Short mmCIF file of C-alpha atoms (C1' of nucleotides) in Angstrom, two decimals:
data_model
loop_
_atom_site.label_atom_id
_atom_site.label_comp_id
_atom_site.label_asym_id
_atom_site.label_seq_id
_atom_site.Cartn_x
_atom_site.Cartn_y
_atom_site.Cartn_z
CA MET A 614 -7.77 3.64 -10.66
CA ALA A 615 -4.07 4.47 -9.36
CA LEU A 616 -2.41 1.92 -11.34
CA GLY A 617 -4.34 3.09 -14.57
CA HIS A 618 -2.72 6.41 -14.36
CA ALA A 619 0.56 5.05 -13.43
CA ILE A 620 0.59 3.01 -16.34
CA MET A 621 -0.41 5.99 -18.47
CA THR A 622 2.67 8.10 -16.96
CA ALA A 623 4.78 5.25 -18.04
CA LEU A 624 3.73 5.60 -21.65
CA LEU A 625 3.86 9.52 -21.39
CA GLU A 626 6.83 9.49 -23.90
CA ASP A 627 6.95 5.76 -25.03
CA GLU A 628 4.59 3.16 -26.58
CA LEU A 629 5.46 0.12 -24.68
CA SER A 630 4.21 -3.19 -23.96
CA GLY A 631 2.63 -5.29 -20.86
CA TYR A 632 5.87 -7.06 -20.55
CA GLU A 633 8.05 -4.02 -21.23
CA LEU A 634 6.00 -2.27 -18.87
CA ALA A 635 5.85 -5.28 -16.20
CA ARG A 636 9.73 -5.16 -16.44
CA ASP A 637 10.19 -1.29 -16.28
CA PHE A 638 7.81 -1.04 -13.09
CA GLU A 639 10.44 -3.06 -11.18
CA THR A 640 12.79 -0.07 -11.74
CA SER A 641 12.04 3.66 -12.42
CA LEU A 642 8.22 4.49 -11.64
CA GLY A 643 8.30 1.06 -10.27
CA PHE A 644 10.03 2.43 -6.99
CA PHE A 645 7.22 3.55 -5.61
CA TRP A 646 4.51 1.74 -7.95
CA GLN A 647 4.14 -1.81 -8.15
CA ALA A 648 2.48 -4.37 -10.27
CA SER A 649 2.55 -7.43 -11.27
CA HIS A 650 2.29 -8.61 -15.31
CA GLN A 651 -1.19 -10.00 -14.51
CA GLN A 652 -2.78 -6.60 -13.32
CA ILE A 653 -1.27 -4.83 -15.60
CA TYR A 654 -2.14 -6.40 -18.96
CA LEU A 655 -5.80 -6.23 -16.91
CA GLU A 656 -5.52 -2.97 -16.40
CA LEU A 657 -4.43 -2.48 -20.19
CA ARG A 658 -7.39 -3.92 -21.44
CA LYS A 659 -9.64 -1.77 -19.42
CA LEU A 660 -7.71 1.64 -20.33
CA SER A 661 -8.11 0.82 -23.82
CA ASP A 662 -11.93 -0.11 -23.48
CA LYS A 663 -12.49 3.27 -22.13
CA GLY A 664 -10.44 4.44 -25.22
CA TRP A 665 -7.27 5.86 -23.29
CA LEU A 666 -4.82 3.51 -24.99
CA SER A 667 -4.33 2.57 -28.51
CA LYS A 668 -2.51 -0.79 -29.56
CA ARG A 669 -0.47 -1.85 -32.33
CA GLU A 670 0.95 -5.32 -33.06
CA VAL A 671 4.82 -5.18 -33.62
CA SER A 672 6.64 -7.70 -35.45
CA GLN A 673 10.10 -8.94 -33.87
CA SER A 674 12.66 -11.05 -34.64
CA GLY A 675 14.59 -13.59 -32.41
CA LYS A 676 11.52 -13.08 -30.52
CA PRO A 677 7.35 -13.33 -30.08
CA ASN A 678 5.73 -10.36 -31.40
CA LYS A 679 4.30 -8.16 -28.85
CA ILE A 680 1.52 -5.59 -28.46
CA VAL A 681 2.13 -1.93 -27.73
CA TYR A 682 0.17 0.73 -26.21
CA GLY A 683 0.25 4.20 -26.80
CA LEU A 684 -1.66 7.20 -24.94
CA THR A 685 -4.50 8.51 -27.10
CA THR A 686 -5.53 11.76 -27.08
CA ASP A 687 -8.63 11.05 -24.45
CA GLY A 688 -6.01 9.30 -22.22
CA ARG A 689 -3.72 12.26 -22.41
CA GLU A 690 -6.34 14.63 -21.31
CA ALA A 691 -7.34 12.26 -18.79
CA LEU A 692 -4.17 11.78 -17.36
CA ALA A 693 -3.65 15.68 -17.17
CA GLU A 694 -7.19 15.87 -15.72
CA TRP A 695 -6.01 13.49 -12.92
CA VAL A 696 -2.90 15.27 -12.26
CA PHE A 697 -5.47 18.10 -10.62
CA SER A 698 -7.21 15.67 -8.53
CA THR A 699 -7.32 15.66 -4.69
CA THR A 700 -6.20 12.13 -3.94
CA ARG A 701 -5.89 11.05 -0.55
CA ASN A 702 -2.22 9.65 0.47
CA GLN A 703 -2.39 6.46 1.57
CA ALA A 704 0.16 6.04 4.21
CA ALA A 705 3.04 3.30 3.92
CA LYS A 706 2.05 -0.66 5.04
CA ASP A 707 4.77 -2.46 6.23
CA ASN A 708 4.36 -5.71 7.61
CA LEU A 709 8.12 -5.07 9.45
CA LEU A 710 6.99 -2.46 11.77
CA VAL A 711 3.66 -4.47 13.06
CA LYS A 712 6.27 -7.60 13.30
CA LEU A 713 8.75 -5.23 15.66
CA TYR A 714 5.63 -4.51 17.84
CA ASN A 715 5.68 -8.41 18.89
CA LEU A 716 9.59 -8.26 19.45
CA ASP A 717 10.61 -10.80 22.30
CA ALA A 718 13.69 -12.52 23.17
CA ASP A 719 12.57 -15.75 20.80
CA ASN A 720 12.20 -13.70 17.75
CA VAL A 721 14.98 -11.15 18.19
CA ALA A 722 17.24 -12.76 15.85
CA HIS A 723 14.78 -13.56 13.16
CA LEU A 724 13.87 -9.65 13.16
CA ALA A 725 17.29 -8.93 13.32
CA GLY A 726 17.90 -11.21 10.01
CA GLU A 727 14.66 -9.51 8.26
CA ILE A 728 15.80 -6.26 8.87
CA THR A 729 19.92 -6.83 7.46
CA ALA A 730 18.19 -8.53 4.29
CA ARG A 731 16.26 -5.38 4.05
CA ARG A 732 19.07 -3.06 4.66
CA GLU A 733 20.84 -4.83 1.85
CA GLU A 734 18.29 -4.48 -0.61
CA MET A 735 18.05 -1.10 0.05
CA MET A 736 22.00 -0.56 -0.26
CA ARG A 737 21.61 -1.79 -3.89
CA ARG A 738 18.73 0.15 -4.78
CA LEU A 739 20.39 3.18 -3.86
CA TYR A 740 23.51 2.20 -5.66
CA LEU A 741 20.88 2.32 -8.73
CA TYR A 742 19.53 5.41 -8.08
CA ALA A 743 22.73 6.97 -7.43
CA LYS A 744 23.83 6.12 -10.50
CA ILE A 745 20.46 7.17 -12.54
CA ARG A 746 21.17 10.58 -10.76
CA ARG A 747 24.94 10.78 -11.78
CA ARG A 748 24.03 10.18 -15.88
CA HIS A 749 20.80 11.75 -15.86
CA TYR A 750 19.75 14.40 -12.98
CA GLU A 751 23.41 15.77 -12.17
CA GLN A 752 21.81 19.81 -12.70
CA PRO A 753 18.00 19.72 -11.84
CA GLU A 754 17.76 23.43 -12.11
CA THR A 755 18.58 22.90 -15.57
CA LEU A 756 16.39 19.80 -16.61
CA PRO A 757 13.33 20.47 -18.92
CA THR A 758 10.08 20.78 -16.80
CA ARG A 759 9.03 17.45 -16.69
CA ARG A 760 11.87 16.00 -16.27
CA LYS A 761 12.27 18.29 -12.81
CA GLY A 762 9.18 16.20 -11.66
CA VAL A 763 10.99 12.75 -12.01
CA TYR A 764 13.99 14.26 -10.38
CA LEU A 765 12.18 14.58 -7.22
CA ALA A 766 10.72 11.36 -7.12
CA LEU A 767 14.27 10.04 -7.60
CA ALA A 768 15.37 12.73 -4.81
CA LEU A 769 12.82 11.66 -2.17
CA GLY A 770 13.76 7.93 -3.09
CA ILE A 771 17.22 8.53 -2.12
CA ARG A 772 16.62 10.61 0.87
CA GLN A 773 14.19 8.09 2.46
CA GLY A 774 16.55 5.08 1.37
CA GLU A 775 19.42 7.07 3.07
CA GLN A 776 17.35 7.34 6.43
CA PHE A 777 16.36 3.89 5.92
CA LEU A 778 19.79 2.88 6.09
CA ALA A 779 20.85 4.90 9.18
CA TRP A 780 17.65 3.37 10.85
CA CYS A 781 18.63 -0.05 10.53
CA ASP A 782 21.76 0.44 11.67
CA GLU A 783 20.01 2.03 14.62
CA ALA A 784 17.51 -0.87 15.13
CA LEU A 785 20.58 -3.32 14.84
CA ASP A 786 22.30 -1.84 17.49
CA LEU A 787 19.42 -1.80 19.93
CA LEU A 788 18.03 -5.20 19.34
CA ALA A 789 22.00 -6.37 20.08
CA THR A 790 20.73 -4.97 23.80
CA VAL A 791 17.74 -7.44 24.07
CA GLU A 792 18.69 -10.55 26.36
CA THR A 793 17.80 -13.88 24.87
CA MET B 158 -4.12 -11.88 5.95
CA ALA B 159 -1.94 -8.71 7.02
CA LEU B 160 -4.62 -6.58 8.60
CA GLY B 161 -5.58 -9.35 10.90
CA HIS B 162 -1.94 -9.58 12.09
CA ALA B 163 -2.29 -5.87 12.87
CA ILE B 164 -5.36 -6.28 14.89
CA MET B 165 -3.88 -8.79 16.77
CA THR B 166 -0.69 -7.09 17.78
CA ALA B 167 -3.09 -4.02 18.62
CA LEU B 168 -4.61 -6.62 21.11
CA LEU B 169 -1.41 -8.11 22.45
CA GLU B 170 -2.37 -6.00 25.69
CA ASP B 171 -5.41 -4.96 26.03
CA GLU B 172 -9.03 -5.91 25.01
CA LEU B 173 -10.58 -3.42 22.48
CA SER B 174 -13.72 -3.03 20.66
CA GLY B 175 -14.06 -2.35 16.83
CA TYR B 176 -14.87 0.73 17.49
CA GLU B 177 -11.38 1.40 19.50
CA LEU B 178 -9.29 -0.49 17.06
CA ALA B 179 -10.53 1.70 14.20
CA ARG B 180 -9.80 5.19 16.40
CA ASP B 181 -6.13 3.49 17.62
CA PHE B 182 -5.65 2.90 13.98
CA GLU B 183 -5.28 6.38 13.10
CA THR B 184 -2.60 6.90 15.24
CA SER B 185 -0.10 4.10 16.93
CA LEU B 186 -0.06 1.02 14.71
CA GLY B 187 -2.07 2.90 12.06
CA PHE B 188 0.80 5.46 11.47
CA PHE B 189 2.09 2.51 9.46
CA TRP B 190 -1.01 0.72 8.89
CA GLN B 191 -4.58 1.75 8.21
CA ALA B 192 -8.11 0.48 7.99
CA SER B 193 -11.31 1.65 7.74
CA HIS B 194 -14.30 0.85 10.40
CA GLN B 195 -15.75 -1.67 7.78
CA GLN B 196 -12.49 -3.06 7.43
CA ILE B 197 -11.90 -4.03 10.75
CA TYR B 198 -15.41 -4.83 11.87
CA LEU B 199 -15.11 -7.54 8.95
CA GLU B 200 -11.69 -9.25 10.08
CA LEU B 201 -12.71 -9.15 13.73
CA ARG B 202 -15.29 -11.70 12.72
CA LYS B 203 -12.94 -13.37 10.78
CA LEU B 204 -10.54 -13.91 13.24
CA SER B 205 -13.27 -15.20 15.94
CA ASP B 206 -14.67 -17.73 13.46
CA LYS B 207 -10.70 -19.01 13.27
CA GLY B 208 -10.98 -18.89 17.36
CA TRP B 209 -8.05 -16.62 17.59
CA LEU B 210 -10.05 -13.66 19.30
CA SER B 211 -13.10 -14.04 21.94
CA LYS B 212 -15.63 -11.61 22.16
CA ARG B 213 -17.22 -10.38 25.04
CA GLU B 214 -20.25 -7.68 25.48
CA VAL B 215 -19.30 -4.99 27.93
CA SER B 216 -22.18 -2.36 29.22
CA GLN B 217 -21.46 0.92 29.56
CA SER B 218 -23.53 3.71 30.84
CA GLY B 219 -23.51 7.04 28.84
CA LYS B 220 -22.69 5.06 26.12
CA PRO B 221 -24.04 1.85 23.83
CA ASN B 222 -22.47 -1.05 24.55
CA LYS B 223 -19.66 -2.40 22.75
CA ILE B 224 -18.05 -5.83 22.02
CA VAL B 225 -14.76 -6.10 23.04
CA TYR B 226 -11.70 -8.71 21.74
CA GLY B 227 -8.94 -10.41 23.49
CA LEU B 228 -6.56 -12.80 21.75
CA THR B 229 -7.22 -16.46 22.85
CA THR B 230 -4.12 -18.50 23.49
CA ASP B 231 -4.53 -20.14 19.69
CA GLY B 232 -4.32 -16.61 18.64
CA ARG B 233 -1.13 -15.55 20.30
CA GLU B 234 0.50 -18.68 18.72
CA ALA B 235 -0.70 -17.96 15.15
CA LEU B 236 0.65 -14.24 15.78
CA ALA B 237 3.95 -15.91 16.91
CA GLU B 238 4.40 -18.01 14.14
CA TRP B 239 3.47 -14.87 11.71
CA VAL B 240 6.62 -12.91 13.24
CA PHE B 241 8.69 -16.00 11.83
CA SER B 242 7.24 -16.03 8.32
CA THR B 243 8.99 -14.38 5.63
CA THR B 244 6.80 -11.72 4.32
CA ARG B 245 7.50 -9.71 0.98
CA ASN B 246 7.96 -6.27 1.65
CA GLN B 247 6.44 -3.36 0.73
CA ALA B 248 3.18 -1.24 -1.24
CA ALA B 249 4.60 2.57 -0.77
CA LYS B 250 2.70 3.59 -3.19
CA ASP B 251 2.28 7.42 -3.81
CA ASN B 252 0.26 8.78 -5.95
CA LEU B 253 1.86 12.23 -5.38
CA LEU B 254 5.34 10.62 -7.12
CA VAL B 255 3.23 9.43 -9.97
CA LYS B 256 1.56 12.90 -10.59
CA LEU B 257 5.24 14.16 -10.05
CA TYR B 258 6.13 12.50 -13.61
CA ASN B 259 3.35 14.71 -15.49
CA LEU B 260 4.94 17.90 -13.95
CA ASP B 261 4.24 20.64 -16.63
CA ALA B 262 3.46 24.16 -16.62
CA ASP B 263 0.03 23.90 -16.36
CA ASN B 264 0.04 22.01 -13.58
CA VAL B 265 3.22 23.04 -11.57
CA ALA B 266 0.74 25.43 -8.92
CA HIS B 267 -1.32 22.54 -8.03
CA LEU B 268 1.51 19.94 -7.33
CA ALA B 269 3.70 22.88 -4.83
CA GLY B 270 -0.40 23.04 -3.37
CA GLU B 271 -0.13 19.43 -2.75
CA ILE B 272 3.37 19.46 -1.51
CA THR B 273 2.46 22.41 0.77
CA ALA B 274 -0.42 20.67 2.36
CA ARG B 275 1.50 17.01 2.78
CA ARG B 276 4.27 19.38 4.26
CA GLU B 277 1.84 20.34 6.74
CA GLU B 278 0.42 17.23 7.39
CA MET B 279 3.51 16.08 8.29
CA MET B 280 4.61 18.31 10.54
CA ARG B 281 1.62 17.61 12.62
CA ARG B 282 2.35 14.36 12.85
CA LEU B 283 5.94 14.97 13.69
CA TYR B 284 4.68 16.86 16.26
CA LEU B 285 2.92 14.25 17.87
CA TYR B 286 5.81 11.78 17.09
CA ALA B 287 7.79 13.89 19.36
CA LYS B 288 5.64 14.02 22.10
CA ILE B 289 5.40 10.17 22.22
CA ARG B 290 9.03 10.13 22.42
CA ARG B 291 9.33 12.44 25.05
CA ARG B 292 6.75 10.80 27.04
CA HIS B 293 7.68 7.37 26.85
CA TYR B 294 10.51 6.42 25.12
CA GLU B 295 13.22 8.95 26.24
CA GLN B 296 15.94 6.11 26.90
CA PRO B 297 15.24 3.36 24.62
CA GLU B 298 18.17 0.89 25.97
CA THR B 299 16.46 0.82 29.32
CA LEU B 300 12.97 -0.38 28.11
CA PRO B 301 11.27 -3.83 28.37
CA THR B 302 11.88 -6.07 25.62
CA ARG B 303 8.86 -5.62 23.57
CA ARG B 304 8.53 -1.52 23.97
CA LYS B 305 12.22 -1.31 22.01
CA GLY B 306 10.39 -2.57 19.00
CA VAL B 307 7.51 -0.23 19.33
CA TYR B 308 10.28 2.44 19.71
CA LEU B 309 11.70 1.75 16.55
CA ALA B 310 8.77 1.63 14.99
CA LEU B 311 8.54 5.16 16.13
CA ALA B 312 12.21 6.13 15.03
CA LEU B 313 11.58 5.14 11.63
CA GLY B 314 8.43 7.22 11.40
CA ILE B 315 10.37 9.70 12.94
CA ARG B 316 13.51 10.05 10.59
CA GLN B 317 11.33 9.07 7.38
CA GLY B 318 9.33 12.44 8.27
CA GLU B 319 11.95 14.68 8.78
CA GLN B 320 13.37 13.48 5.78
CA PHE B 321 10.24 14.01 4.07
CA LEU B 322 9.90 17.68 5.31
CA ALA B 323 13.58 18.37 4.04
CA TRP B 324 12.63 17.27 0.91
CA CYS B 325 9.15 19.27 0.69
CA ASP B 326 11.54 22.48 1.12
CA GLU B 327 13.62 21.28 -1.82
CA ALA B 328 10.73 20.19 -3.69
CA LEU B 329 9.41 23.37 -3.59
CA ASP B 330 12.90 25.28 -4.29
CA LEU B 331 12.63 23.21 -7.63
CA LEU B 332 9.19 23.92 -8.48
CA ALA B 333 10.01 27.76 -7.70
CA THR B 334 12.16 27.36 -10.71
CA VAL B 335 9.46 26.14 -13.63
CA GLU B 336 8.30 29.09 -15.91
CA THR B 337 4.61 29.07 -16.07
"C1'" DG C 193 15.28 -33.57 -30.41
"C1'" DT C 194 15.46 -32.65 -25.66
"C1'" DG C 195 15.78 -29.32 -21.30
"C1'" DT C 196 16.44 -24.96 -20.05
"C1'" DA C 197 16.11 -19.87 -20.26
"C1'" DT C 198 13.60 -15.88 -22.02
"C1'" DA C 199 9.84 -12.75 -24.15
"C1'" DA C 200 5.24 -12.37 -24.12
"C1'" DT C 201 0.26 -12.73 -23.25
"C1'" DG C 202 -3.34 -14.07 -20.75
"C1'" DC C 203 -7.68 -16.37 -17.56
"C1'" DA C 204 -9.94 -17.34 -13.27
"C1'" DA C 205 -10.20 -17.58 -8.62
"C1'" DA C 206 -9.62 -15.77 -4.31
"C1'" DT C 207 -8.34 -12.29 -0.88
"C1'" DA C 208 -7.79 -7.38 0.71
"C1'" DA C 209 -10.10 -2.73 0.05
"C1'" DT C 210 -13.03 1.07 -0.58
"C1'" DT C 211 -17.23 3.14 -0.94
"C1'" DG C 212 -21.98 3.93 0.11
"C1'" DC C 213 -25.14 2.93 2.88
"C1'" DA C 214 -27.87 1.69 7.08
"C1'" DC C 215 -29.33 1.60 11.79
"C1'" DA C 216 -29.29 2.44 17.37
"C1'" DA C 217 -28.12 4.20 21.91
"C1'" DC C 218 -26.82 7.74 24.50
"C1'" DA C 219 -25.90 13.09 25.45
"C1'" DA C 220 -26.73 17.68 25.08
"C1'" DC C 221 -28.19 22.07 23.84
"C1'" DC C 222 -31.96 24.93 22.25
"C1'" DG D 28 -39.45 17.97 21.49
"C1'" DG D 29 -36.03 18.08 17.66
"C1'" DT D 30 -31.58 18.22 15.93
"C1'" DT D 31 -27.14 17.43 16.34
"C1'" DG D 32 -22.66 14.94 17.67
"C1'" DT D 33 -20.45 10.80 19.43
"C1'" DT D 34 -19.83 5.89 20.16
"C1'" DG D 35 -21.16 1.93 18.49
"C1'" DT D 36 -22.20 -2.17 14.48
"C1'" DG D 37 -22.76 -4.26 10.82
"C1'" DC D 38 -24.12 -5.49 5.16
"C1'" DA D 39 -23.92 -4.79 0.10
"C1'" DA D 40 -21.61 -3.92 -3.86
"C1'" DT D 41 -18.02 -2.40 -6.36
"C1'" DT D 42 -12.94 -2.37 -7.13
"C1'" DA D 43 -8.17 -3.35 -6.53
"C1'" DT D 44 -4.50 -6.82 -6.09
"C1'" DT D 45 -2.63 -11.46 -5.26
"C1'" DT D 46 -2.04 -16.02 -6.35
"C1'" DG D 47 -2.39 -19.80 -9.15
"C1'" DC D 48 -2.10 -21.86 -13.53
"C1'" DA D 49 -1.85 -22.05 -19.08
"C1'" DT D 50 -0.10 -21.15 -23.58
"C1'" DT D 51 3.19 -19.69 -27.09
"C1'" DA D 52 7.43 -18.10 -29.72
"C1'" DT D 53 12.18 -18.22 -30.23
"C1'" DA D 54 16.99 -19.35 -28.95
"C1'" DC D 55 20.81 -22.02 -27.18
"C1'" DA D 56 23.38 -25.71 -25.55
"C1'" DC D 57 23.86 -30.56 -24.68
#
DNA sequence: GTGTATAATGCAAATAATTGCACAACAACC
DNA sequence: GGTTGTTGTGCAATTATTTGCATTATACAC
């Protein structure tokens, strides 16, 4: 029930609707936990059924009304408990690396293309990360406790991202040595 | 059908049994794609049904007999095709980072413990990576084509791993500033 | 008033992955 | 002879995730 906990985490400080959660999951928390809107709506219902979330309809003008969810006391407790659970970590699954095991003269150009695309995507993401850090996390030691944790997640994203860029360059160089 | 392709990739050069695949998936390819033995046996049956794998019983002495699987011509073709498919990327789902968003005075000690454990695990893994690189991938430019791809996967693992260690240190330092 | 875009919520079916169990061959130790 | 450990294969049930629809409200441009 990991997605449930990610959603509850997103609701720690704000009430959010399913639509907003789905949108936010493409940034912020979503950098290391993605979910489609279908999955989010389903999970919201499950969490509500368990009594961990409360729902409330909000009238809007200029847009359809929305249903916002907030953590209940039970939800807050369950989340706090979950943090103490020992979760086995799931190492990343990446198709690109599996594909690289199949490298040959025929597909080298295609794989170089995929790497280039991923590199560009990562550049954009890093740009965003850098902006967020500059704006909100300039001096991590002075942040309130919870924000320190958020900063650390961001910091890992930045480190891994930068390393990924360097790897892309190395990979493209090596792929260039493959004779076609 | 990503697991299927990972299995087929593992069978590119060798015939392997389900048990051997499950074991190998804990190293090598398994560094970025893990699967339980149940999943592997199920997938092997599916791939056989499709005609992408052939099976063959092998008598053994001192151990129970095993059933080894090998790529058929159809399987080889399907795999080669898959490499050209555009696969939307990755999972990168990590409970630890979600947990960090919940950082507070109560759980800081626990989270520091989790990070320490992950750090140690990564140290062991990096040690293994380093050994593999030293033994088999000393001069990447001189490798045969397919091995260049395998090397690149390893190289990414090493880069990301080293960065992760550095992050663990940063994280532990910052967590030490949290007042309990 | 018709098409297009965005905001908003959801169901159903299929596929993927995990968890829990079961069983059998063989070795080696006590 | 019994227990424990490794090798080996598998099913069933559950949970998680993806894919493919489906629908409603509102704004805006043509």
